[in-house]
Amino acid sequence: NAGVTQTPKFRVLKTGQSMTLLCAQDMNHEYMYWYRQDPGMGLRLIHYSVGEGTTAKGEVPDGYNVSRLKKQNFLLGLESAAPSQTSVYFCASSGVRGLEQYFGPGTRLTVT
Amino acid sequence: SQKIEQNSEALNIQEGKTATLTCNYTNYSPAYLQWYRQDPGRGPVFLLLIRENEKEKRKERLKVTFDTTLKQSLFHITASQPADSATYLCALDINAGNNRKLIWGLGTSLAVNP
């Protein structure tokens, strides 16, 4: 099992550009999450999904959109990137809501 | 205000000793508390979960205690090894209105010296 995979691993964007981060899990988990991690701020939940076809806002959803068209995939989109979105993004999944989360390796995004 | 605190200073210990990390919280009544390990440049890895009605949980060299009166969890690594060097995060699962919410600490960095 690959667990949770994320693509890409690194990306540099210019302000105003758009991109999509892809997360895939092969554990048949219902719950999936997108976090950002910044120094001194800890992990903050952006959006999450409680099952295929569902999405919900987390703590810091502004500037991001998500989709969960297939159970195994959870996409995070940035429509118009801003320097404040420079961060490390982690995707996670779990079989029970919020508990025992499995994290991907992260995507390091820099917006200039 | 609601908050969760972990030792901000790095913990340095000698190989073979027991490492003890602290997670304190205020104004929460968590249903669960979790501990994760995070290595540089990697995602967190789940280690242990303890429920509000459990006092202690063990897994191999790891032990977690949960004192809901003191609002504190202690995370112990016995017979520590250099490979245990990492940042350890605690996370509280709380009820926030009609939803459950996970609150993350900033983590404590542990260095085990050979």
mmCIF file of C-alpha atoms in Angstrom:
data_model
loop_
_atom_site.group_PDB
_atom_site.id
_atom_site.type_symbol
_atom_site.label_atom_id
_atom_site.label_comp_id
_atom_site.label_asym_id
_atom_site.label_seq_id
_atom_site.Cartn_x
_atom_site.Cartn_y
_atom_site.Cartn_z
ATOM 1 C CA ASN A 1 0.000 0.000 0.000
ATOM 2 C CA ALA A 2 1.284 3.459 -0.870
ATOM 3 C CA GLY A 3 -0.816 5.059 1.870
ATOM 4 C CA VAL A 4 -1.358 8.757 1.123
ATOM 5 C CA THR A 5 0.436 10.303 -1.824
ATOM 6 C CA GLN A 6 0.582 13.948 -2.866
ATOM 7 C CA THR A 7 1.630 15.615 -6.093
ATOM 8 C CA PRO A 8 3.555 17.728 -6.726
ATOM 9 C CA LYS A 9 6.206 17.749 -3.987
ATOM 10 C CA PHE A 10 7.367 21.294 -4.734
ATOM 11 C CA ARG A 11 5.934 24.179 -6.692
ATOM 12 C CA VAL A 12 6.706 27.838 -7.239
ATOM 13 C CA LEU A 13 3.880 30.078 -8.431
ATOM 14 C CA LYS A 14 3.653 33.714 -9.310
ATOM 15 C CA THR A 15 0.961 35.809 -7.651
ATOM 16 C CA GLY A 16 -2.334 35.331 -9.443
ATOM 17 C CA GLN A 17 -1.518 31.949 -10.965
ATOM 18 C CA SER A 18 -3.644 28.921 -10.266
ATOM 19 C CA MET A 19 -2.814 25.332 -9.467
ATOM 20 C CA THR A 20 -4.277 22.088 -8.185
ATOM 21 C CA LEU A 21 -2.737 19.826 -5.580
ATOM 22 C CA LEU A 22 -3.675 16.179 -5.854
ATOM 23 C CA CYS A 23 -4.017 13.786 -2.941
ATOM 24 C CA ALA A 24 -4.661 10.068 -3.313
ATOM 25 C CA GLN A 25 -5.159 7.378 -0.682
ATOM 26 C CA ASP A 26 -5.442 3.622 -1.106
ATOM 27 C CA MET A 27 -6.806 2.728 2.350
ATOM 28 C CA ASN A 28 -10.488 3.113 1.463
ATOM 29 C CA HIS A 29 -10.836 5.884 4.051
ATOM 30 C CA GLU A 30 -14.015 7.929 4.130
ATOM 31 C CA TYR A 31 -12.452 11.054 5.627
ATOM 32 C CA MET A 32 -9.877 13.218 3.925
ATOM 33 C CA TYR A 33 -8.328 16.539 4.961
ATOM 34 C CA TRP A 34 -6.172 19.324 3.634
ATOM 35 C CA TYR A 35 -3.918 21.177 6.079
ATOM 36 C CA ARG A 36 -1.350 23.888 5.830
ATOM 37 C CA GLN A 37 1.608 24.074 8.188
ATOM 38 C CA ASP A 38 3.422 27.324 8.843
ATOM 39 C CA PRO A 39 6.179 28.093 11.362
ATOM 40 C CA GLY A 40 4.705 29.129 14.693
ATOM 41 C CA MET A 41 1.158 28.360 13.541
ATOM 42 C CA GLY A 42 0.972 24.593 13.645
ATOM 43 C CA LEU A 43 -1.309 22.541 11.463
ATOM 44 C CA ARG A 44 -4.440 24.367 10.311
ATOM 45 C CA LEU A 45 -7.328 22.650 8.584
ATOM 46 C CA ILE A 46 -8.267 24.163 5.226
ATOM 47 C CA HIS A 47 -11.061 21.876 4.010
ATOM 48 C CA TYR A 48 -12.139 18.345 4.672
ATOM 49 C CA SER A 49 -14.415 15.668 3.251
ATOM 50 C CA VAL A 50 -16.545 13.093 5.041
ATOM 51 C CA GLY A 51 -17.070 10.982 1.941
ATOM 52 C CA GLU A 52 -17.131 10.889 -1.835
ATOM 53 C CA GLY A 53 -18.916 13.901 -3.271
ATOM 54 C CA THR A 54 -18.813 15.898 -0.002
ATOM 55 C CA THR A 55 -16.617 18.788 1.116
ATOM 56 C CA ALA A 56 -16.695 21.135 4.093
ATOM 57 C CA LYS A 57 -14.804 24.209 5.240
ATOM 58 C CA GLY A 58 -12.153 23.995 7.901
ATOM 59 C CA GLU A 59 -10.417 26.679 9.884
ATOM 60 C CA VAL A 60 -8.775 28.622 7.021
ATOM 61 C CA PRO A 61 -10.750 27.959 3.793
ATOM 62 C CA ASP A 62 -10.499 31.366 2.109
ATOM 63 C CA GLY A 63 -8.653 31.322 -1.211
ATOM 64 C CA TYR A 64 -8.948 27.547 -1.608
ATOM 65 C CA ASN A 65 -11.430 25.178 -3.204
ATOM 66 C CA VAL A 66 -11.641 21.413 -3.028
ATOM 67 C CA SER A 67 -13.328 18.511 -4.767
ATOM 68 C CA ARG A 68 -13.807 14.847 -3.923
ATOM 69 C CA LEU A 69 -15.212 13.263 -7.066
ATOM 70 C CA LYS A 70 -13.739 9.869 -6.243
ATOM 71 C CA LYS A 71 -13.381 8.356 -2.786
ATOM 72 C CA GLN A 72 -9.648 7.899 -3.138
ATOM 73 C CA ASN A 73 -8.838 11.410 -4.394
ATOM 74 C CA PHE A 74 -9.079 14.837 -2.773
ATOM 75 C CA LEU A 75 -8.050 17.875 -4.816
ATOM 76 C CA LEU A 76 -7.068 21.273 -3.440
ATOM 77 C CA GLY A 77 -7.236 24.229 -5.796
ATOM 78 C CA LEU A 78 -5.803 27.695 -5.585
ATOM 79 C CA GLU A 79 -7.591 29.910 -8.097
ATOM 80 C CA SER A 80 -5.449 33.023 -7.699
ATOM 81 C CA ALA A 81 -2.362 32.392 -5.620
ATOM 82 C CA ALA A 82 -1.188 34.984 -3.097
ATOM 83 C CA PRO A 83 2.137 35.212 -1.209
ATOM 84 C CA SER A 84 0.201 34.483 2.018
ATOM 85 C CA GLN A 85 -0.455 31.010 0.619
ATOM 86 C CA THR A 86 3.240 30.147 0.725
ATOM 87 C CA SER A 87 3.261 27.137 3.001
ATOM 88 C CA VAL A 88 3.657 23.388 3.279
ATOM 89 C CA TYR A 89 0.418 21.602 2.444
ATOM 90 C CA PHE A 90 -0.439 18.210 3.857
ATOM 91 C CA CYS A 91 -3.211 15.884 2.880
ATOM 92 C CA ALA A 92 -4.454 13.286 5.352
ATOM 93 C CA SER A 93 -7.056 10.564 5.506
ATOM 94 C CA SER A 94 -8.701 8.553 8.260
ATOM 95 C CA GLY A 95 -11.233 5.814 8.727
ATOM 96 C CA VAL A 96 -12.823 7.562 11.710
ATOM 97 C CA ARG A 97 -13.493 11.292 11.696
ATOM 98 C CA GLY A 98 -10.489 13.166 13.004
ATOM 99 C CA LEU A 99 -8.774 10.165 14.526
ATOM 100 C CA GLU A 100 -5.667 8.225 13.546
ATOM 101 C CA GLN A 101 -4.967 10.327 10.514
ATOM 102 C CA TYR A 102 -2.535 9.171 7.862
ATOM 103 C CA PHE A 103 -0.611 12.018 6.298
ATOM 104 C CA GLY A 104 0.978 12.428 2.906
ATOM 105 C CA PRO A 105 4.562 13.645 2.428
ATOM 106 C CA GLY A 106 3.535 17.252 1.839
ATOM 107 C CA THR A 107 3.750 19.831 -0.937
ATOM 108 C CA ARG A 108 6.019 22.827 -0.440
ATOM 109 C CA LEU A 109 4.448 25.784 -2.238
ATOM 110 C CA THR A 110 6.093 29.146 -2.714
ATOM 111 C CA VAL A 111 4.144 32.072 -4.149
ATOM 112 C CA THR A 112 6.268 35.010 -5.309
ATOM 113 C CA SER B 1 -9.268 31.748 25.392
ATOM 114 C CA GLN B 2 -8.917 28.167 24.302
ATOM 115 C CA LYS B 3 -5.432 26.892 23.709
ATOM 116 C CA ILE B 4 -3.151 23.910 23.706
ATOM 117 C CA GLU B 5 0.486 24.179 24.777
ATOM 118 C CA GLN B 6 3.502 21.992 24.261
ATOM 119 C CA ASN B 7 7.043 22.667 25.482
ATOM 120 C CA SER B 8 8.352 25.219 23.046
ATOM 121 C CA GLU B 9 11.966 24.560 23.960
ATOM 122 C CA ALA B 10 13.681 21.554 22.438
ATOM 123 C CA LEU B 11 14.238 18.615 24.724
ATOM 124 C CA ASN B 12 17.722 17.097 24.687
ATOM 125 C CA ILE B 13 18.296 13.797 26.431
ATOM 126 C CA GLN B 14 20.891 11.066 26.548
ATOM 127 C CA GLU B 15 20.311 7.774 24.763
ATOM 128 C CA GLY B 16 18.757 5.198 27.056
ATOM 129 C CA LYS B 17 16.976 7.738 29.246
ATOM 130 C CA THR B 18 13.219 8.326 29.341
ATOM 131 C CA ALA B 19 11.941 11.327 27.416
ATOM 132 C CA THR B 20 8.828 13.025 28.792
ATOM 133 C CA LEU B 21 6.880 15.506 26.691
ATOM 134 C CA THR B 22 3.978 17.574 27.953
ATOM 135 C CA CYS B 23 0.734 18.708 26.364
ATOM 136 C CA ASN B 24 -1.378 21.144 28.395
ATOM 137 C CA TYR B 25 -4.715 22.591 27.420
ATOM 138 C CA THR B 26 -7.236 25.056 28.790
ATOM 139 C CA ASN B 27 -10.993 25.470 28.407
ATOM 140 C CA TYR B 28 -11.489 22.254 26.472
ATOM 141 C CA SER B 29 -13.191 19.006 27.347
ATOM 142 C CA PRO B 30 -11.575 16.711 24.812
ATOM 143 C CA ALA B 31 -13.048 13.362 23.953
ATOM 144 C CA TYR B 32 -9.719 12.084 22.653
ATOM 145 C CA LEU B 33 -6.095 13.119 22.663
ATOM 146 C CA GLN B 34 -3.642 11.974 20.017
ATOM 147 C CA TRP B 35 0.138 12.038 19.670
ATOM 148 C CA TYR B 36 1.929 12.213 16.343
ATOM 149 C CA ARG B 37 5.570 12.208 15.331
ATOM 150 C CA GLN B 38 6.892 14.483 12.596
ATOM 151 C CA ASP B 39 10.330 14.239 11.016
ATOM 152 C CA PRO B 40 11.808 17.199 9.084
ATOM 153 C CA GLY B 41 10.318 17.493 5.610
ATOM 154 C CA ARG B 42 7.745 14.775 6.228
ATOM 155 C CA GLY B 43 4.125 14.500 7.223
ATOM 156 C CA PRO B 44 3.056 13.639 10.788
ATOM 157 C CA VAL B 45 2.775 9.972 11.705
ATOM 158 C CA PHE B 46 0.110 8.785 14.145
ATOM 159 C CA LEU B 47 1.482 7.183 17.307
ATOM 160 C CA LEU B 48 -1.123 6.839 20.037
ATOM 161 C CA LEU B 49 -4.680 7.824 20.901
ATOM 162 C CA ILE B 50 -6.118 8.012 24.420
ATOM 163 C CA ARG B 51 -9.764 8.516 25.328
ATOM 164 C CA GLU B 52 -11.064 10.857 28.020
ATOM 165 C CA ASN B 53 -11.973 7.941 30.281
ATOM 166 C CA GLU B 54 -8.547 6.309 29.987
ATOM 167 C CA LYS B 55 -5.715 7.234 32.323
ATOM 168 C CA GLU B 56 -2.856 5.557 30.502
ATOM 169 C CA LYS B 57 -2.072 3.879 27.186
ATOM 170 C CA ARG B 58 1.060 1.987 26.175
ATOM 171 C CA LYS B 59 2.553 0.854 22.900
ATOM 172 C CA GLU B 60 5.984 -0.740 22.956
ATOM 173 C CA ARG B 61 8.349 1.916 24.398
ATOM 174 C CA LEU B 62 5.694 4.624 24.317
ATOM 175 C CA LYS B 63 3.353 5.575 27.136
ATOM 176 C CA VAL B 64 0.710 8.285 27.209
ATOM 177 C CA THR B 65 -1.143 9.530 30.264
ATOM 178 C CA PHE B 66 -4.221 11.716 30.250
ATOM 179 C CA ASP B 67 -5.321 13.699 33.280
ATOM 180 C CA THR B 68 -8.558 15.540 32.512
ATOM 181 C CA THR B 69 -8.502 17.206 35.945
ATOM 182 C CA LEU B 70 -5.067 18.718 35.383
ATOM 183 C CA LYS B 71 -5.893 19.153 31.676
ATOM 184 C CA GLN B 72 -2.602 17.553 30.771
ATOM 185 C CA SER B 73 -1.192 14.667 28.788
ATOM 186 C CA LEU B 74 2.303 13.304 29.236
ATOM 187 C CA PHE B 75 4.066 11.361 26.490
ATOM 188 C CA HIS B 76 6.937 9.112 27.552
ATOM 189 C CA ILE B 77 9.520 7.344 25.440
ATOM 190 C CA THR B 78 11.470 4.830 27.499
ATOM 191 C CA ALA B 79 14.950 3.591 26.586
ATOM 192 C CA SER B 80 15.185 6.425 24.087
ATOM 193 C CA GLN B 81 17.263 6.036 20.927
ATOM 194 C CA PRO B 82 18.754 8.591 18.507
ATOM 195 C CA ALA B 83 16.133 7.394 15.984
ATOM 196 C CA ASP B 84 13.463 8.811 18.313
ATOM 197 C CA SER B 85 14.709 12.333 17.533
ATOM 198 C CA ALA B 86 11.803 14.195 15.909
ATOM 199 C CA THR B 87 9.074 16.705 16.666
ATOM 200 C CA TYR B 88 6.116 15.328 18.598
ATOM 201 C CA LEU B 89 2.673 16.861 18.158
ATOM 202 C CA CYS B 90 -0.365 16.460 20.349
ATOM 203 C CA ALA B 91 -3.870 16.955 19.023
ATOM 204 C CA LEU B 92 -7.138 17.302 20.934
ATOM 205 C CA ASP B 93 -10.445 16.124 19.565
ATOM 206 C CA ILE B 94 -13.115 18.400 20.984
ATOM 207 C CA ASN B 95 -16.799 19.079 20.492
ATOM 208 C CA ALA B 96 -17.299 22.506 18.923
ATOM 209 C CA GLY B 97 -21.020 23.167 18.773
ATOM 210 C CA ASN B 98 -22.540 20.546 16.481
ATOM 211 C CA ASN B 99 -19.182 19.560 15.094
ATOM 212 C CA ARG B 100 -16.094 17.816 16.295
ATOM 213 C CA LYS B 101 -12.846 19.667 15.831
ATOM 214 C CA LEU B 102 -9.194 18.710 16.063
ATOM 215 C CA ILE B 103 -6.909 21.229 17.750
ATOM 216 C CA TRP B 104 -3.165 20.795 17.116
ATOM 217 C CA GLY B 105 -0.278 21.805 19.321
ATOM 218 C CA LEU B 106 2.855 23.348 17.823
ATOM 219 C CA GLY B 107 4.972 20.368 18.798
ATOM 220 C CA THR B 108 8.052 19.736 20.908
ATOM 221 C CA SER B 109 11.383 18.923 19.306
ATOM 222 C CA LEU B 110 13.185 15.969 20.877
ATOM 223 C CA ALA B 111 16.880 15.260 20.326
ATOM 224 C CA VAL B 112 18.296 12.001 21.671
ATOM 225 C CA ASN B 113 22.056 12.154 21.869
ATOM 226 C CA PRO B 114 24.161 8.984 21.482
#
